[in-house]
Amino acid sequence: MPPTFDEIVEIDPEQTPAWLDLTALADTPFDLTISGALSPERVEEMKASAAGFSLLYATERVTKDVVDALSLLAGQTRAVDQFEMMMHGEVMNRVKGHESERRQVLHTASRDVFGAPSSEALRKSQAQLDRLKRFLAEADEEGRFTDLVQVGIGGSDLGPRALYLALQGYAKKGRRVHFVSNVDPDDAAQVLRGLDLSRTLVNVVSKSGTTLETLTNERLVAAQFTKAGLDPKEHFLAVTAEGSPMDNPARYRRSFHMYDYIGGRFSATSMVGGVALAFGLGCENFLGLLRGAREMDLNALEREPRKNLALLAALLGIWNRNFLGYPTVAILPYSQMLVRFVAHLQQLDMESNGKRINRRGEAVPYATGPIVWGEPGTNGQHAFYQLIHQSQTVIPCEFIGFRRSQMGEDMDVEGTTSQQKLLANLLAQAVALATGKSDENPNRVFPGNRPSSILIADKLTPSTLGALLAYYEHKVAFQGFLWNINSFDQEGVQLGKVLANKFLAHFKGDRKALGPAERALLKAAGL
Amino acid sequence: MPPTFDEIVEIDPEQTPAWLDLTALADTPFDLTISGALSPERVEEMKASAAGFSLLYATERVTKDVVDALSLLAGQTRAVDQFEMMMHGEVMNRVKGHESERRQVLHTASRDVFGAPSSEALRKSQAQLDRLKRFLAEADEEGRFTDLVQVGIGGSDLGPRALYLALQGYAKKGRRVHFVSNVDPDDAAQVLRGLDLSRTLVNVVSKSGTTLETLTNERLVAAQFTKAGLDPKEHFLAVTAEGSPMDNPARYRRSFHMYDYIGGRFSATSMVGGVALAFGLGCENFLGLLRGAREMDLNALEREPRKNLALLAALLGIWNRNFLGYPTVAILPYSQMLVRFVAHLQQLDMESNGKRINRRGEAVPYATGPIVWGEPGTNGQHAFYQLIHQSQTVIPCEFIGFRRSQMGEDMDVEGTTSQQKLLANLLAQAVALATGKSDENPNRVFPGNRPSSILIADKLTPSTLGALLAYYEHKVAFQGFLWNINSFDQEGVQLGKVLANKFLAHFKGDRKALGPAERALLKAAGL
């Protein structure tokens, strides 16, 4: 029988038998540096495949016993049950006994659009998608609009931007998408330069309809339209929650809805990403993205952790974070198209799991979400890999690769293609980090035993990108379930907002808005 | 009398009296959360200014005693002496008693071009700069070239790219610069799309003239020119070391030199950045950048640490890293123009100080370079700040801000400008991180005591950007001097190259190139 929310919040992971086993196993983590450690049998065994991807984890510091214990931990914390509860509409976004958001968590509904809708959330997903298709068909027919500027920040920016950049090989001819996010006025000024506003749509995205940066940039951009003799209402679209202050169709050419059960950082496959992606890449490619995400969603229901890619990745991450004690994780895509994908994952992971209380409101005695960072390889090799290879700091690495390039414009130089060079480097790094190297010159010693995994698919397509996105969404959700934290709120952003408003009140002339410390800071800053 | 290299490599920082004092002081770091902690006196006192910037550090967890002890540490490790040795041409890039690069470290020479040259290095800087000016005057006159594609990776990419993007408000009309770095063939394919090659210059940058990625991309790009009926020699420029395999003027329209005494990650103000920046922004703006860098270079010679901005930042970083034990540092520019600046700093810092042996070849018993990461604010506030505010992990933050926007296209929305909103957020974050907030709801508690500093200038101009670049170059160099490590080599990148070549040999058909582990990985990856 599936557990209730009240039951699962009582599961303290560090009290489970599996956690104790893992603590003991962590005294002697697998030594990757001994000769023969990376045996062909190990490499073959430590592999899982789903939704077009294979995850290779022979270069992690785990043994079969460790993976067994991690699998038990998943069972004892009811990880897959919790995932099912989430997908089925349980109110997972809450902290028991305390005021909290108390919302369902249904981003998976935004891509469950390929069958008959079995719930209100699915009906809404399909309705919004149909609305989008009709709008774009009209826009195609009208043929007027070549550019779209998405105005949004955080979840309304990073995911859609990362996905759009990742699929440039699928861009619709004559269409371009741009993004304005920062309240820094130079952001909008820079993006609007050189655009023909008469042929430009603006998509304003804010779930709450109250995001300071987004509303300010909406006004800033609208003023440019007015200045150019254009009516913003003819050009502006909105994506917002039903009933938000922005939910006012009279102000927009077209409005789309998002729902309070989809958090910003999980919203890329909803209309938050949909409008820009379908405009820039075509509806079919946006649907391809949804299909891939849906495939990975289904894999996350798999109960055997060794076959559930996102759960397996979550468990390996917990081994590195809680048992080997590493505070960060580097995500290193060997694809230049994924140039901003890590910035999205940084938000996804750190905003979700950068928490210190559990779902009963008690301080947790174990480490939670790591610092997530990274840049594409091979670029990173010429930048920060020095520290990863040779400093005392150990950084678990997650490599992402593709067998073929996206655009297929390649050539042979000195006997190999660029794609082969790219892949040779990816594989070489995983081996080098694991095995290390001794040397008489102490400056040429590589300690090795730096854990990594490789996630690989055939090609970065809309579908594999959707699967990759969902893989990380679920990895993050599984880790939150295992840590018994609420991955779906973000109370930590509130204090800064409150204090920023005090500074703004001061700028508006309220000389009592600030205390002496704030006034001293302003003065020291020359403001 | 100035010390010799042999003398300074004997200084173990953890053996100095100041280190012991700091260790004791770290038992009770300054508590920023108590009422009145951020007194106006403290804010005023903890401020240093030079080269257009002020560094405010009242929100670090330091007392006057801590700053005194850090200043003593700088003296006892002869930090400024070492900086002088570096600027004066001492062979600072070496490890005593072991084979090493044994080079001077003279990136400061690339901007010491405003007086009479007093050394061979300065003469060379001026000669290359004159050569560049002549070339660009010819190009201006000819009027043919609108675009320049820089082909380079690591130091030949990140610095120039970050600086170019940061100065878009100063871009020369009708000129654009693009960057191809990754060996991923999608990188070049994506950049070349839509370019009119007949009006495009290509600047190939590799100090060694042997960088795999760069030579491959040079060939890939050249093939596109040939395909378009254009002669690459008419379009291609080179920046390389004298005598490198690329130092062949017959192959290039024009060649420029860089020198072995300027490391890649320190080369942005040499011809490595100069060609692209002067083409895209105009010579005067490139000279402005050099002037600002030069001004900060001179400030780094200041012997009083409280007046030496880069040294002070280095010392505060060492307090956070070695005495409070924080493994990462977030650099958070409140300027969208600095969107790739942190990627450059990541390389600059992590490749320089991600080391584990000292300059005598012995393992160091203390922590060295931190993991450096970050994204512009306010964007980051909607992404990863949740973890910074509320997780257990403490992340020292370096805020960067400017009183005015670069482009000046701003407007009043609800009583304040966008620039005021941006600055209000920056200041609010520093206060929020420091002071925290208690609450009855445990999910709304902010622990505070998260250290930060604010670096602020009037406006992001070529000159302040140059100063900012030099500030971080010197912060990194000072930390290396203090830690007694060689910040100027990068032996940690070698092993990956060697192993990648084995995979490449395999792809070329050499079936004995790989061992069983590598072959198993290839197979598991479906390759």
Short mmCIF file of N, CA, C and O in Angstrom, two decimals, chain B residues 255-295:
data_model
loop_
_atom_site.label_atom_id
_atom_site.label_comp_id
_atom_site.label_asym_id
_atom_site.label_seq_id
_atom_site.Cartn_x
_atom_site.Cartn_y
_atom_site.Cartn_z
N SER B 255 50.57 38.36 -38.57
CA SER B 255 50.87 37.59 -37.36
C SER B 255 51.25 38.52 -36.22
O SER B 255 51.93 39.52 -36.45
N PHE B 256 50.82 38.14 -35.04
CA PHE B 256 51.21 38.89 -33.85
C PHE B 256 51.86 37.91 -32.87
O PHE B 256 51.55 36.72 -32.86
N HIS B 257 52.71 38.46 -32.01
CA HIS B 257 53.43 37.59 -31.09
C HIS B 257 52.94 37.72 -29.65
O HIS B 257 52.57 38.79 -29.21
N MET B 258 52.96 36.58 -28.97
CA MET B 258 52.86 36.60 -27.53
C MET B 258 54.13 35.93 -27.04
O MET B 258 54.88 35.33 -27.83
N TYR B 259 54.39 36.01 -25.75
CA TYR B 259 55.70 35.58 -25.26
C TYR B 259 55.54 34.56 -24.15
O TYR B 259 54.51 34.52 -23.47
N ASP B 260 56.58 33.73 -23.99
CA ASP B 260 56.43 32.62 -23.04
C ASP B 260 56.33 33.12 -21.60
O ASP B 260 55.99 32.35 -20.70
N TYR B 261 56.60 34.38 -21.39
CA TYR B 261 56.48 34.91 -20.03
C TYR B 261 55.07 35.43 -19.73
O TYR B 261 54.85 36.07 -18.70
N ILE B 262 54.13 35.21 -20.64
CA ILE B 262 52.73 35.55 -20.35
C ILE B 262 51.89 34.28 -20.45
O ILE B 262 51.72 33.71 -21.52
N GLY B 263 51.39 33.84 -19.31
CA GLY B 263 50.59 32.62 -19.30
C GLY B 263 49.24 32.86 -19.96
O GLY B 263 48.71 33.98 -19.94
N GLY B 264 48.66 31.82 -20.53
CA GLY B 264 47.40 31.95 -21.25
C GLY B 264 46.32 32.66 -20.45
O GLY B 264 45.66 33.57 -20.94
N ARG B 265 46.14 32.24 -19.20
CA ARG B 265 45.04 32.82 -18.41
C ARG B 265 45.33 34.24 -17.96
O ARG B 265 44.45 34.91 -17.45
N PHE B 266 46.57 34.69 -18.17
CA PHE B 266 46.94 36.07 -17.83
C PHE B 266 47.13 36.92 -19.09
O PHE B 266 47.70 38.00 -19.02
N SER B 267 46.66 36.42 -20.23
CA SER B 267 47.08 37.02 -21.50
C SER B 267 46.05 37.95 -22.13
O SER B 267 46.25 38.42 -23.24
N ALA B 268 44.95 38.23 -21.43
CA ALA B 268 43.87 38.99 -22.09
C ALA B 268 44.30 40.37 -22.54
O ALA B 268 43.76 40.91 -23.51
N THR B 269 45.27 40.98 -21.82
CA THR B 269 45.69 42.33 -22.21
C THR B 269 46.85 42.30 -23.20
O THR B 269 47.32 43.36 -23.62
N SER B 270 47.33 41.12 -23.58
CA SER B 270 48.35 41.01 -24.64
C SER B 270 47.62 40.95 -25.98
O SER B 270 46.41 41.15 -26.07
N MET B 271 48.32 40.61 -27.01
CA MET B 271 47.70 40.48 -28.33
C MET B 271 46.61 39.42 -28.35
O MET B 271 45.73 39.44 -29.21
N VAL B 272 46.64 38.50 -27.40
CA VAL B 272 45.62 37.45 -27.31
C VAL B 272 44.23 38.05 -27.20
O VAL B 272 43.27 37.58 -27.82
N GLY B 273 44.11 39.10 -26.39
CA GLY B 273 42.85 39.83 -26.33
C GLY B 273 42.85 41.03 -27.25
O GLY B 273 41.82 41.43 -27.77
N GLY B 274 44.04 41.59 -27.45
CA GLY B 274 44.15 42.88 -28.13
C GLY B 274 43.57 42.90 -29.53
O GLY B 274 42.87 43.84 -29.92
N VAL B 275 43.87 41.88 -30.32
CA VAL B 275 43.43 41.90 -31.72
C VAL B 275 41.90 41.96 -31.79
O VAL B 275 41.33 42.82 -32.47
N ALA B 276 41.24 41.06 -31.07
CA ALA B 276 39.77 41.01 -31.13
C ALA B 276 39.15 42.25 -30.50
O ALA B 276 38.19 42.82 -31.03
N LEU B 277 39.68 42.67 -29.35
CA LEU B 277 39.08 43.80 -28.64
C LEU B 277 39.27 45.10 -29.41
O LEU B 277 38.34 45.90 -29.54
N ALA B 278 40.47 45.30 -29.95
CA ALA B 278 40.71 46.55 -30.69
C ALA B 278 39.91 46.54 -32.00
O ALA B 278 39.42 47.57 -32.44
N PHE B 279 39.76 45.37 -32.61
CA PHE B 279 38.92 45.29 -33.83
C PHE B 279 37.46 45.62 -33.49
O PHE B 279 36.81 46.39 -34.18
N GLY B 280 36.96 45.02 -32.43
CA GLY B 280 35.53 45.14 -32.12
C GLY B 280 35.14 46.42 -31.39
O GLY B 280 34.01 46.88 -31.52
N LEU B 281 36.09 46.96 -30.61
CA LEU B 281 35.75 48.11 -29.77
C LEU B 281 36.51 49.37 -30.16
O LEU B 281 36.23 50.44 -29.66
N GLY B 282 37.49 49.21 -31.03
CA GLY B 282 38.34 50.34 -31.39
C GLY B 282 39.59 50.37 -30.53
O GLY B 282 39.57 49.95 -29.36
N CYS B 283 40.68 50.88 -31.10
CA CYS B 283 41.96 50.91 -30.40
C CYS B 283 41.90 51.72 -29.12
O CYS B 283 42.48 51.34 -28.11
N GLU B 284 41.20 52.85 -29.16
CA GLU B 284 41.17 53.72 -27.98
C GLU B 284 40.57 52.99 -26.78
O GLU B 284 41.03 53.15 -25.65
N ASN B 285 39.55 52.20 -27.03
CA ASN B 285 38.94 51.48 -25.92
C ASN B 285 39.83 50.36 -25.41
O ASN B 285 39.86 50.07 -24.22
N PHE B 286 40.57 49.73 -26.32
CA PHE B 286 41.54 48.73 -25.85
C PHE B 286 42.61 49.41 -25.01
O PHE B 286 43.01 48.90 -23.95
N LEU B 287 43.06 50.57 -25.44
CA LEU B 287 44.05 51.31 -24.65
C LEU B 287 43.47 51.72 -23.29
O LEU B 287 44.17 51.70 -22.27
N GLY B 288 42.19 52.06 -23.27
CA GLY B 288 41.54 52.39 -22.00
C GLY B 288 41.58 51.20 -21.04
O GLY B 288 41.84 51.35 -19.84
N LEU B 289 41.35 50.02 -21.58
CA LEU B 289 41.43 48.80 -20.78
C LEU B 289 42.84 48.64 -20.20
O LEU B 289 43.02 48.33 -19.01
N LEU B 290 43.85 48.86 -21.05
CA LEU B 290 45.24 48.73 -20.58
C LEU B 290 45.55 49.76 -19.50
O LEU B 290 46.21 49.45 -18.50
N ARG B 291 45.02 50.97 -19.68
CA ARG B 291 45.28 52.02 -18.69
C ARG B 291 44.71 51.64 -17.32
O ARG B 291 45.37 51.81 -16.29
N GLY B 292 43.49 51.10 -17.32
CA GLY B 292 42.88 50.70 -16.06
C GLY B 292 43.65 49.56 -15.41
O GLY B 292 43.87 49.53 -14.19
N ALA B 293 44.08 48.60 -16.21
CA ALA B 293 44.85 47.47 -15.69
C ALA B 293 46.17 47.97 -15.09
O ALA B 293 46.58 47.55 -14.00
N ARG B 294 46.80 48.87 -15.81
CA ARG B 294 48.07 49.42 -15.34
C ARG B 294 47.89 50.12 -13.99
O ARG B 294 48.74 50.00 -13.10
N GLU B 295 46.79 50.83 -13.85
CA GLU B 295 46.55 51.54 -12.59
C GLU B 295 46.43 50.54 -11.43
O GLU B 295 46.97 50.76 -10.34
#
